[in-house]
Coordinates of C-alpha atoms in Angstrom, one line a residue:
X594 CA -208.1 41.3 -101.5
X595 CA -207.8 38.0 -103.4
X596 CA -204.5 36.2 -102.7
X597 CA -202.1 35.5 -105.6
X598 CA -202.3 32.3 -107.5
X599 CA -198.6 31.6 -106.8
X600 CA -196.4 32.5 -103.8
X601 CA -193.0 31.6 -102.6
X602 CA -192.8 29.3 -99.7
X603 CA -190.4 29.6 -96.7
X604 CA -187.7 27.8 -98.6
X605 CA -187.8 30.4 -101.4
X606 CA -189.3 27.9 -103.9
X607 CA -192.3 28.7 -106.2
X608 CA -195.4 27.0 -104.9
X609 CA -199.0 27.1 -105.8
X610 CA -201.4 28.5 -103.2
X611 CA -204.0 25.9 -102.0
X612 CA -207.6 27.1 -102.0
X613 CA -210.6 25.8 -100.0
X614 CA -213.6 24.3 -101.7
X615 CA -215.5 27.6 -101.3
X616 CA -213.0 29.4 -103.5
X617 CA -214.8 30.4 -106.8
X618 CA -211.6 29.6 -108.8
X619 CA -211.4 26.2 -107.2
X620 CA -215.1 25.5 -107.9
X621 CA -214.6 26.5 -111.6
X622 CA -211.7 24.2 -111.9
X623 CA -213.6 21.4 -110.3
X624 CA -216.6 22.0 -112.6
X625 CA -214.3 22.2 -115.6
X626 CA -212.7 18.9 -114.5
X627 CA -216.1 17.2 -114.2
X628 CA -217.2 18.7 -117.5
X629 CA -214.1 17.3 -119.2
X630 CA -214.6 13.9 -117.8
X631 CA -218.3 13.7 -118.6
X632 CA -217.5 15.1 -122.1
X633 CA -215.2 12.2 -122.8
X634 CA -217.8 9.7 -121.4
X635 CA -220.6 11.2 -123.5
X636 CA -218.4 11.3 -126.6
X637 CA -217.6 7.6 -126.3
X638 CA -221.2 6.7 -125.6
X639 CA -222.4 8.9 -128.5
X640 CA -220.0 7.3 -130.9
X641 CA -221.0 3.8 -129.7
X642 CA -224.7 4.7 -130.2
X643 CA -224.1 6.1 -133.7
X644 CA -222.1 3.0 -134.8
X645 CA -224.6 0.5 -133.3
X646 CA -227.6 2.3 -134.7
X647 CA -226.0 2.6 -138.1
X648 CA -225.2 -1.1 -138.1
X649 CA -228.7 -2.1 -137.2
X650 CA -230.2 0.3 -139.8
X651 CA -228.0 -1.0 -142.6
X652 CA -228.7 -4.5 -141.5
X653 CA -232.5 -3.9 -141.6
X654 CA -232.2 -2.0 -144.9
X655 CA -230.2 -4.8 -146.6
X656 CA -232.5 -7.5 -145.2
X657 CA -235.6 -5.7 -146.5
X658 CA -234.0 -5.2 -149.9
X659 CA -232.9 -8.8 -150.2
X660 CA -236.3 -10.2 -149.0
X661 CA -238.2 -7.9 -151.4
X662 CA -236.0 -9.1 -154.3
X663 CA -236.5 -12.7 -153.3
X664 CA -240.3 -12.4 -153.0
X665 CA -240.5 -10.5 -156.2
X666 CA -238.5 -13.1 -158.0
X667 CA -240.9 -15.8 -156.7
X668 CA -243.9 -13.8 -158.1
X669 CA -242.0 -13.5 -161.4
X670 CA -241.4 -17.2 -161.5
X671 CA -245.1 -17.8 -160.7
X672 CA -246.3 -15.5 -163.5
X673 CA -243.9 -17.1 -166.0
X674 CA -245.1 -20.6 -164.9
X675 CA -248.8 -19.8 -165.1
X676 CA -248.9 -17.5 -168.1
X677 CA -249.3 -20.2 -170.8
X678 CA -251.9 -22.3 -169.0
X679 CA -253.9 -19.1 -168.1
X680 CA -253.7 -17.8 -171.7
X681 CA -254.9 -21.1 -173.0
X682 CA -257.8 -21.2 -170.5
X683 CA -258.8 -17.7 -171.5
X684 CA -258.7 -18.4 -175.2
X685 CA -261.0 -21.4 -174.5
X686 CA -263.4 -19.2 -172.5
X687 CA -263.7 -16.7 -175.4
X688 CA -264.1 -19.5 -177.9
X689 CA -261.0 -18.9 -179.8
X690 CA -259.5 -22.3 -179.0
X691 CA -261.2 -25.5 -178.5
X692 CA -262.1 -26.4 -174.9
X693 CA -259.5 -28.5 -173.1
X694 CA -260.8 -31.9 -172.0
X695 CA -258.7 -31.7 -168.8
X696 CA -260.9 -29.0 -167.3
X697 CA -260.6 -25.2 -166.5
X698 CA -258.0 -23.0 -164.8
X699 CA -258.4 -20.9 -161.6
X700 CA -257.8 -17.2 -162.4
X701 CA -259.1 -15.7 -159.2
X702 CA -255.7 -14.7 -157.8
X703 CA -254.6 -12.8 -161.0
X704 CA -255.6 -9.9 -163.1
X705 CA -256.2 -11.2 -166.7
X706 CA -256.5 -9.1 -169.9
X707 CA -256.7 -10.4 -173.5
X708 CA -256.2 -8.2 -176.5
X709 CA -257.1 -10.1 -179.7
X710 CA -257.2 -8.9 -183.3
X711 CA -259.1 -10.7 -186.0
X712 CA -258.0 -10.3 -189.7
X713 CA -259.4 -7.1 -191.1
X714 CA -260.5 -5.8 -187.7
X715 CA -258.8 -3.2 -185.4
X716 CA -257.4 -4.2 -182.1
X717 CA -260.0 -4.7 -179.5
X718 CA -260.2 -5.8 -175.9
X719 CA -261.7 -9.2 -175.8
X720 CA -261.4 -10.3 -172.2
X721 CA -260.6 -8.9 -168.8
X722 CA -260.9 -10.7 -165.5
X723 CA -260.1 -9.9 -161.9
X724 CA -261.8 -11.0 -158.7
X725 CA -264.0 -8.4 -156.9
X726 CA -262.0 -8.8 -153.6
X727 CA -258.7 -8.1 -155.5
X728 CA -260.3 -5.3 -157.4
X729 CA -261.6 -3.7 -154.2
X730 CA -258.3 -4.0 -152.3
X731 CA -255.7 -3.4 -155.0
X732 CA -257.6 -1.9 -157.9
X733 CA -256.5 -2.4 -161.5
X734 CA -253.0 -2.1 -163.0
X735 CA -252.7 0.9 -165.2
X736 CA -250.6 1.6 -168.3
X737 CA -251.2 -1.8 -169.8
X738 CA -251.5 -0.5 -173.4
X739 CA -248.1 1.2 -173.2
X740 CA -246.6 -2.0 -171.9
X741 CA -248.2 -4.1 -174.6
X742 CA -246.9 -1.8 -177.3
X743 CA -243.3 -2.2 -176.0
X744 CA -243.5 -6.0 -176.3
X745 CA -241.7 -6.7 -173.0
X746 CA -240.4 -10.3 -172.6
X747 CA -240.0 -10.3 -168.9
X748 CA -242.1 -9.3 -165.9
X749 CA -242.4 -5.6 -165.2
X750 CA -243.9 -3.5 -162.4
X751 CA -247.1 -1.4 -163.1
X752 CA -248.8 1.2 -160.9
X753 CA -252.3 0.4 -159.7
X754 CA -255.4 2.5 -159.9
X755 CA -255.3 2.8 -156.1
X756 CA -252.4 5.1 -155.0
X757 CA -249.5 3.2 -153.5
X758 CA -250.5 -0.1 -154.9
X759 CA -248.3 -1.8 -157.5
X760 CA -248.6 -4.9 -159.7
X761 CA -246.2 -7.3 -161.2
X762 CA -247.3 -8.1 -164.8
X763 CA -246.1 -10.4 -167.7
X764 CA -247.1 -9.9 -171.4
X765 CA -247.1 -12.9 -173.7
X766 CA -248.1 -12.9 -177.4
X767 CA -251.2 -14.7 -178.7
X768 CA -250.9 -16.5 -182.1
X769 CA -253.5 -18.0 -184.4
X770 CA -252.3 -21.4 -185.2
X771 CA -255.2 -22.2 -187.6
X772 CA -254.9 -19.2 -190.0
X773 CA -251.1 -18.7 -189.6
X774 CA -251.5 -15.0 -189.3
X775 CA -248.6 -14.8 -186.8
X776 CA -249.2 -12.8 -183.6
X777 CA -252.8 -11.7 -183.5
X778 CA -253.0 -10.5 -179.8
X779 CA -251.4 -10.1 -176.4
X780 CA -252.2 -11.8 -173.1
X781 CA -251.5 -9.9 -169.9
X782 CA -251.3 -11.7 -166.5
X783 CA -250.6 -9.6 -163.3
X784 CA -250.4 -10.1 -159.6
X785 CA -250.4 -7.4 -156.8
X786 CA -247.2 -6.7 -154.9
X787 CA -249.1 -5.4 -151.8
X788 CA -248.6 -8.7 -149.9
X789 CA -244.9 -8.4 -150.4
X790 CA -244.9 -4.8 -149.3
X791 CA -246.9 -5.8 -146.2
X792 CA -244.3 -8.5 -145.4
X793 CA -241.5 -6.0 -145.8
X794 CA -243.2 -3.4 -143.6
X795 CA -243.7 -6.0 -140.9
X796 CA -240.1 -7.0 -141.1
X797 CA -239.0 -3.4 -140.9
X798 CA -241.2 -2.9 -137.8
X799 CA -239.7 -6.0 -136.2
X800 CA -236.2 -4.7 -137.0
X801 CA -237.0 -1.3 -135.6
X802 CA -238.3 -2.6 -132.3
X803 CA -235.5 -5.2 -132.0
X804 CA -232.9 -2.5 -132.9
X805 CA -234.3 -0.1 -130.3
X806 CA -234.2 -2.8 -127.6
X807 CA -230.7 -3.8 -128.6
X808 CA -229.4 -0.2 -128.6
X809 CA -231.0 0.5 -125.2
X810 CA -229.6 -2.7 -123.6
X811 CA -226.2 -2.3 -125.2
X812 CA -226.1 1.4 -124.3
X813 CA -226.8 0.7 -120.7
X814 CA -224.1 -2.1 -120.7
X815 CA -221.5 0.0 -122.5
X816 CA -222.2 3.1 -120.3
X817 CA -221.5 1.1 -117.2
X818 CA -218.3 -0.4 -118.8
X819 CA -217.1 3.0 -120.0
X820 CA -217.8 4.6 -116.6
X821 CA -216.0 1.8 -114.8
X822 CA -213.1 2.0 -117.2
X823 CA -212.8 5.8 -117.0
X824 CA -213.0 5.7 -113.2
X825 CA -209.2 5.1 -113.2
X826 CA -208.8 8.2 -115.5
X827 CA -210.9 10.2 -113.1
X828 CA -208.7 9.1 -110.2
X829 CA -205.6 10.0 -112.3
X830 CA -207.2 13.4 -113.0
X831 CA -207.9 14.1 -109.3
X832 CA -204.3 13.0 -108.4
X833 CA -202.8 15.2 -111.1
X834 CA -204.8 18.2 -109.9
X835 CA -203.4 17.7 -106.4
X836 CA -199.9 17.3 -107.8
X837 CA -200.4 20.5 -109.9
X838 CA -201.3 22.3 -106.7
X839 CA -197.9 21.5 -105.4
X840 CA -198.2 18.1 -103.7
X841 CA -195.4 16.3 -105.6
X842 CA -195.3 13.4 -103.1
X843 CA -198.7 12.2 -104.2
X844 CA -198.9 9.3 -106.7
X845 CA -201.4 8.3 -109.3
X846 CA -203.4 5.2 -108.3
X847 CA -203.4 2.4 -110.8
X848 CA -205.2 -0.9 -111.1
X849 CA -204.1 -3.5 -113.6
X850 CA -200.6 -2.9 -114.9
X851 CA -201.4 -4.7 -118.2
X852 CA -204.1 -2.4 -119.5
X853 CA -203.5 1.0 -121.1
X854 CA -204.7 3.0 -118.0
X855 CA -202.3 1.0 -115.8
X856 CA -199.4 1.6 -118.1
X857 CA -200.3 5.3 -118.2
X858 CA -200.5 5.5 -114.4
X859 CA -197.1 3.8 -114.0
X860 CA -195.6 6.2 -116.6
X861 CA -197.0 9.2 -114.8
X862 CA -195.7 7.9 -111.4
X863 CA -192.3 7.4 -112.9
X864 CA -192.4 10.9 -114.3
X865 CA -193.6 12.3 -111.0
X866 CA -190.7 10.5 -109.2
X867 CA -188.2 12.1 -111.6
X868 CA -189.9 15.6 -111.2
X869 CA -189.9 15.3 -107.4
X870 CA -186.3 14.2 -107.5
X871 CA -185.5 17.1 -109.8
X872 CA -187.2 19.6 -107.5
X873 CA -185.4 18.1 -104.5
X874 CA -182.1 18.5 -106.3
X875 CA -183.0 22.0 -107.4
X876 CA -183.8 22.9 -103.8
X877 CA -180.7 21.3 -102.5
X878 CA -178.7 23.1 -105.2
X879 CA -180.2 26.4 -104.3
X880 CA -179.5 25.9 -100.7
X881 CA -175.9 24.9 -101.4
X882 CA -175.6 27.9 -103.8
X883 CA -176.9 30.3 -101.2
X884 CA -174.6 28.8 -98.6
X885 CA -171.7 28.9 -101.0
X886 CA -172.3 32.6 -101.9
X887 CA -172.7 33.4 -98.2
X888 CA -169.5 31.6 -97.3
X889 CA -167.5 33.1 -100.2
X890 CA -168.7 36.6 -99.3
X891 CA -167.8 36.0 -95.7
X892 CA -164.4 34.7 -96.6
X893 CA -163.7 37.7 -98.9
X894 CA -165.1 40.3 -96.5
X895 CA -162.3 40.1 -93.9
X896 CA -159.4 40.5 -96.3
X897 CA -161.2 43.2 -98.2
X898 CA -161.9 45.0 -95.0
X899 CA -158.3 44.8 -94.0
X900 CA -157.1 46.1 -97.4
X901 CA -159.6 48.9 -97.3
X902 CA -158.7 49.8 -93.7
X903 CA -155.0 50.1 -94.5
X904 CA -155.7 52.0 -97.7
X905 CA -157.9 54.6 -95.8
X906 CA -155.4 54.8 -93.0
X907 CA -152.6 55.4 -95.4
X908 CA -154.6 58.0 -97.4
X909 CA -155.4 59.9 -94.2
X910 CA -151.8 59.9 -93.2
X911 CA -152.3 57.6 -90.2
X912 CA -149.5 55.2 -91.0
X913 CA -146.1 56.4 -89.8
X914 CA -143.3 56.2 -92.3
X915 CA -141.5 53.5 -90.3
X916 CA -144.7 51.4 -90.5
X917 CA -145.5 51.8 -94.2
X918 CA -143.7 48.7 -95.2
X919 CA -145.5 46.7 -92.5
X920 CA -148.9 48.1 -93.6
X921 CA -148.1 47.3 -97.3
X922 CA -147.0 43.8 -96.3
X923 CA -150.4 43.3 -94.6
X924 CA -152.2 44.5 -97.7
X925 CA -150.1 42.2 -99.9
X926 CA -150.7 39.3 -97.5
X927 CA -154.5 39.8 -97.6
X928 CA -154.4 40.3 -101.3
X929 CA -152.6 37.0 -101.7
X930 CA -155.1 35.4 -99.5
X931 CA -158.0 36.6 -101.6
X932 CA -156.1 35.6 -104.7
X933 CA -155.7 32.1 -103.3
X934 CA -159.3 31.9 -102.4
X935 CA -160.4 33.0 -105.9
X936 CA -158.0 30.5 -107.5
X937 CA -159.5 27.7 -105.4
X938 CA -163.0 28.8 -106.4
X939 CA -162.0 28.9 -110.0
X940 CA -160.5 25.5 -109.8
X941 CA -163.7 24.1 -108.2
X942 CA -165.8 25.7 -110.9
X943 CA -163.6 24.2 -113.7
X944 CA -163.9 20.7 -112.1
X945 CA -167.7 21.2 -111.8
X946 CA -167.8 22.0 -115.5
X947 CA -166.3 18.6 -116.2
X948 CA -163.3 19.8 -118.1
X949 CA -161.3 16.8 -119.6
X950 CA -158.4 15.5 -117.7
X951 CA -155.0 14.5 -119.2
X952 CA -155.3 10.8 -118.7
X953 CA -152.1 8.8 -118.5
X954 CA -150.6 5.7 -116.8
X955 CA -149.0 6.8 -113.6
X956 CA -147.3 5.1 -110.6
X957 CA -148.9 6.3 -107.4
X958 CA -146.1 5.0 -105.3
X959 CA -143.5 7.1 -107.1
X960 CA -145.8 10.2 -106.8
X961 CA -146.1 9.6 -103.1
X962 CA -142.4 9.2 -102.7
X963 CA -141.7 12.4 -104.5
X964 CA -144.3 14.3 -102.5
X965 CA -143.0 13.0 -99.3
X966 CA -139.4 14.1 -100.2
X967 CA -140.7 17.6 -101.0
X968 CA -142.6 17.6 -97.7
X969 CA -139.5 16.5 -95.7
X970 CA -137.6 19.4 -97.3
X971 CA -140.2 21.8 -95.9
X972 CA -140.4 20.2 -92.5
X973 CA -137.3 18.1 -91.8
X974 CA -138.2 17.7 -88.1
X975 CA -141.3 15.7 -88.7
X976 CA -141.0 11.9 -89.0
X977 CA -142.2 10.8 -92.4
X978 CA -142.6 7.4 -93.9
X979 CA -143.8 5.7 -97.1
X980 CA -145.4 2.4 -96.4
X981 CA -147.8 -0.1 -98.0
X982 CA -151.4 -0.4 -96.9
X983 CA -150.6 -3.5 -94.8
X984 CA -147.9 -1.5 -92.9
X985 CA -144.9 -3.1 -94.6
X986 CA -142.1 -0.8 -95.8
X987 CA -141.0 -0.3 -99.4
X988 CA -144.4 -0.5 -101.2
X989 CA -144.5 -2.0 -104.7
X990 CA -145.5 0.2 -107.7
X991 CA -149.2 0.8 -107.8
X992 CA -150.4 1.8 -111.3
X993 CA -153.5 4.0 -112.0
X994 CA -155.0 5.9 -114.9
X995 CA -155.1 9.5 -113.9
X996 CA -154.0 13.1 -114.5
X997 CA -150.5 13.3 -113.1
X998 CA -150.6 17.0 -112.2
X999 CA -153.9 16.7 -110.4
X1000 CA -152.8 13.7 -108.3
X1001 CA -149.6 15.5 -107.4
X1002 CA -151.7 18.6 -106.4
X1003 CA -154.0 16.4 -104.3
X1004 CA -151.2 14.7 -102.3
X1005 CA -149.3 18.0 -101.9
X1006 CA -152.5 19.7 -100.6
X1007 CA -153.1 17.0 -98.1
X1008 CA -149.5 17.1 -96.8
X1009 CA -149.8 20.9 -96.6
X1010 CA -152.9 20.5 -94.5
X1011 CA -150.9 18.2 -92.1
X1012 CA -148.2 20.8 -91.9
X1013 CA -150.7 23.6 -91.2
X1014 CA -153.1 21.9 -88.8
X1015 CA -151.0 19.6 -86.7
X1016 CA -148.4 20.4 -84.1
X1017 CA -144.7 20.5 -85.0
X1018 CA -143.1 17.1 -84.9
X1019 CA -146.3 15.2 -85.7
X1020 CA -145.5 12.0 -87.6
X1021 CA -146.8 11.7 -91.2
X1022 CA -147.3 8.5 -93.2
X1023 CA -148.2 8.0 -96.8
X1024 CA -149.7 4.5 -97.5
X1025 CA -150.2 3.2 -101.0
X1026 CA -151.4 -0.1 -102.3
X1027 CA -154.3 -2.2 -103.9
X1028 CA -157.5 -2.8 -102.0
X1029 CA -160.2 -4.9 -103.6
X1030 CA -158.6 -4.3 -107.0
X1031 CA -158.7 -0.5 -106.5
X1032 CA -155.6 1.7 -106.2
X1033 CA -155.6 3.5 -102.8
X1034 CA -153.6 6.3 -101.3
X1035 CA -153.9 7.2 -97.6
X1036 CA -152.4 10.3 -96.0
X1037 CA -152.1 9.6 -92.3
X1038 CA -151.2 12.0 -89.5
X1039 CA -151.0 11.4 -85.8
X1040 CA -152.2 14.8 -84.7
X1041 CA -155.3 15.8 -82.7
X1042 CA -157.7 14.5 -85.4
X1043 CA -161.3 15.6 -85.8
X1044 CA -164.6 14.6 -84.3
X1045 CA -166.8 11.9 -86.0
X1046 CA -169.4 14.6 -86.8
X1047 CA -166.8 16.7 -88.5
X1048 CA -165.5 13.7 -90.6
X1049 CA -168.9 13.5 -92.3
X1050 CA -168.7 17.1 -93.5
X1051 CA -165.0 17.7 -93.8
X1052 CA -165.1 17.7 -97.7
X1053 CA -167.8 20.3 -97.8
X1054 CA -166.8 23.7 -99.2
X1055 CA -165.9 26.3 -96.6
X1056 CA -166.3 23.9 -93.8
X1057 CA -163.9 24.1 -90.8
X1058 CA -164.1 21.3 -88.3
X1059 CA -162.9 23.1 -85.2
X1060 CA -160.8 25.9 -83.8
X1061 CA -157.5 24.3 -84.6
X1062 CA -158.4 24.5 -88.3
X1063 CA -159.7 28.1 -88.3
X1064 CA -159.2 31.0 -90.6
X1065 CA -156.2 32.1 -88.5
X1066 CA -154.3 29.1 -89.6
X1067 CA -154.4 30.3 -93.2
X1068 CA -157.0 27.9 -94.6
X1069 CA -160.0 29.0 -96.6
X1070 CA -162.0 25.8 -96.1
X1071 CA -161.6 24.7 -99.8
X1072 CA -158.6 22.4 -99.7
X1073 CA -160.3 19.2 -98.9
X1074 CA -163.3 20.2 -101.2
X1075 CA -160.8 20.4 -104.0
X1076 CA -159.3 17.0 -103.1
X1077 CA -162.8 15.4 -103.1
X1078 CA -163.7 17.1 -106.4
X1079 CA -160.5 16.0 -108.2
X1080 CA -160.7 12.4 -107.0
X1081 CA -164.4 12.4 -107.9
X1082 CA -163.5 13.6 -111.4
X1083 CA -161.2 10.6 -111.7
X1084 CA -164.1 8.2 -110.9
X1085 CA -163.1 7.6 -107.3
X1086 CA -163.9 9.0 -103.9
X1087 CA -162.3 10.3 -100.7
X1088 CA -163.1 9.4 -97.1
X1089 CA -162.0 10.8 -93.8
X1090 CA -161.0 8.1 -91.2
X1091 CA -159.5 8.0 -87.8
X1092 CA -155.9 7.1 -87.7
X1093 CA -155.2 4.1 -85.3
X1094 CA -153.7 5.7 -82.2
X1095 CA -155.2 9.1 -82.9
X1096 CA -155.1 11.5 -85.8
X1097 CA -156.7 12.0 -89.2
X1098 CA -156.4 9.8 -92.3
X1099 CA -157.6 10.9 -95.7
X1100 CA -158.2 7.8 -97.9
X1101 CA -158.4 8.2 -101.7
X1102 CA -159.8 5.3 -103.8
X1103 CA -159.3 5.1 -107.6
X1104 CA -161.1 3.0 -110.2
X1105 CA -159.5 -0.4 -111.0
X1106 CA -156.6 -0.3 -113.4
X1107 CA -155.9 -2.7 -116.3
X1108 CA -153.0 -2.9 -118.6
X1109 CA -155.1 -2.1 -121.6
X1110 CA -156.4 1.1 -120.0
X1111 CA -153.4 3.2 -120.9
X1112 CA -154.4 6.5 -122.5
X1113 CA -158.1 6.0 -122.1
X1114 CA -160.5 7.5 -119.5
X1115 CA -162.3 5.3 -117.1
X1116 CA -165.5 3.9 -118.4
X1117 CA -167.5 5.5 -115.6
X1118 CA -166.5 8.6 -113.9
X1119 CA -167.9 10.4 -110.8
X1120 CA -168.6 14.0 -110.8
X1121 CA -168.5 16.4 -107.8
X1122 CA -172.3 16.4 -107.7
X1123 CA -172.3 12.6 -107.6
X1124 CA -169.8 12.7 -104.9
X1125 CA -171.9 15.0 -102.8
X1126 CA -175.0 13.0 -103.4
X1127 CA -173.7 9.7 -102.2
X1128 CA -171.7 11.4 -99.3
X1129 CA -168.1 11.1 -98.3
X1130 CA -168.5 7.6 -97.0
X1131 CA -168.9 6.4 -100.6
X1132 CA -168.8 2.8 -101.7
X1133 CA -167.8 0.5 -104.5
X1134 CA -171.0 1.0 -106.4
X1135 CA -169.4 3.3 -109.0
X1136 CA -167.6 0.4 -110.7
X1137 CA -168.4 -3.2 -111.6
X1138 CA -165.8 -5.2 -109.7
X1139 CA -167.1 -8.7 -110.4
X1140 CA -164.6 -9.6 -113.0
X1141 CA -161.7 -7.3 -112.2
X1142 CA -158.4 -8.9 -111.2
X1143 CA -155.2 -7.2 -110.0
X1144 CA -152.5 -7.6 -112.6
X1145 CA -150.1 -10.4 -111.8
X1146 CA -146.5 -9.4 -112.1
X1147 CA -143.2 -11.0 -111.0
X1148 CA -140.8 -9.3 -108.7
X1149 CA -138.4 -8.8 -111.6
X1150 CA -141.0 -7.2 -113.7
X1151 CA -142.2 -5.1 -110.8
X1152 CA -138.7 -3.9 -110.1
X1153 CA -138.1 -3.1 -113.8
X1154 CA -141.4 -1.3 -113.9
X1155 CA -140.6 0.7 -110.8
X1156 CA -137.2 1.7 -112.2
X1157 CA -138.8 2.7 -115.5
X1158 CA -141.5 4.8 -113.8
X1159 CA -138.9 6.4 -111.6
X1160 CA -136.8 7.4 -114.6
X1161 CA -139.9 8.7 -116.4
X1162 CA -141.0 10.7 -113.4
X1163 CA -137.5 12.2 -113.0
X1164 CA -137.4 13.0 -116.7
X1165 CA -140.8 14.7 -116.5
X1166 CA -139.9 16.6 -113.4
X1167 CA -136.7 17.8 -115.0
X1168 CA -138.5 19.0 -118.0
X1169 CA -141.1 20.8 -115.9
X1170 CA -138.4 22.5 -113.9
X1171 CA -136.7 23.6 -117.1
X1172 CA -139.9 25.2 -118.4
X1173 CA -140.6 26.9 -115.1
X1174 CA -143.0 26.3 -112.2
X1175 CA -146.3 25.1 -113.6
X1176 CA -149.6 26.2 -112.0
X1177 CA -151.6 23.1 -111.0
X1178 CA -154.6 24.9 -109.7
X1179 CA -156.6 23.7 -112.8

């Protein structure tokens, strides 16, 4: 049975099946490829031959025409020059004119005919002369009487008595100067055109032979040049066939980058790099999607099984009346857990969609202070502290352009993680400040921390570093993923570091803030996909920090600014509490 043309590989991706050279389909493709290449070569060579042959033909044709016109004009000039002397000589020979004392005239190269009419006598042929050699080779011109009757005043062409032979003739009038009878006859002088035709035929033969030699030599030269030029195209064709068979890592060879083939090869290679990258991203996305679906299904399976188990147990009457409230409490707890998981997934989906944020100028120091106060109210036995990045107390206001609700949610989530995953009494620190012109928030705990391997994956969705951060502790594995997604949507990134002395530090870096940035989104924002691509270690490559400077403020202005921000934050908080608790899940 013949295998299918396409099959799915072990990664689940569509791939083309490779065939051996003995496969008929492969042989047909190879033959078609050679036929296409040869067809292009033959077309170019054929067009070249047609153009060159046409040029040589028209050159020979034009040269023959011009040469014939030139030689014919010479004969016409010769006839016009010798017509009067020859006529005078003939009239002397027939006794009409007195003999010339200067001697005779040579008429052997011409055909001569004299038609002379005496008064009272009909027209009669008086004299005709042509050499025997000329008569034998070219015959006599015909149609002379018709020409004479038309009284032409310029040389004309007459057909000869021998087929294919032509004459050039001139007719001049004959006058009787003694009797004053006017025109009494006509004198015809003609010369054969065969020597001209012979010259033209020889020229055409020379042009034909020279043209054939030129076409042959040029054809061989051009064939070699075209074959050498198309060799790169054949290499490109072979490479593209391999690529079409599924080998996206191959690249098209190219020679000179300045010619068209080199530019084409570079363009194809650039396109192949993008296609290969797109396939890699598609494969990575499919793997992540499958893993995400698997993890989400696994996370939902346990609470669903619990809810279903209690429902069946209650339906079958297996729950005592004094335990019904406990069973319903477990059902409600698992339902709340599923609801929280779904809310987290929904929030991640909204962030991935790139929904616009409510950008505004905020004071990160004030937000951290408020979050730490809320955390202390929940766990008053834990030592808490708000410090600057350099360890000094009472940090100055740090301004950033961000979505207030999202940043409050991020800091609150991180503090909740500390509360959930660290032993009671574990100290907590919030550090805020400016680092390399970038606003930074660090949430530090002095708990057990995580391993270096886990710090590389801690922001992945549904990832749990170790047993201390298991499902039993209430986490769904999406909290830090939401943190990374929100910070990435702001154009920043998050990193997991080891706290000096032990513990975990989550560091969040924001884009540089300028005084004229209020109300405007950052010029360049990171997306969750970008955050995943570059990894959690991140870097400063998202922003151009060459010309960024931290705003210089005096202590008085800083104090006034902090007081103003504190009032604004308290006012906003009071307004929010008046309206009711706002859902910040996105």
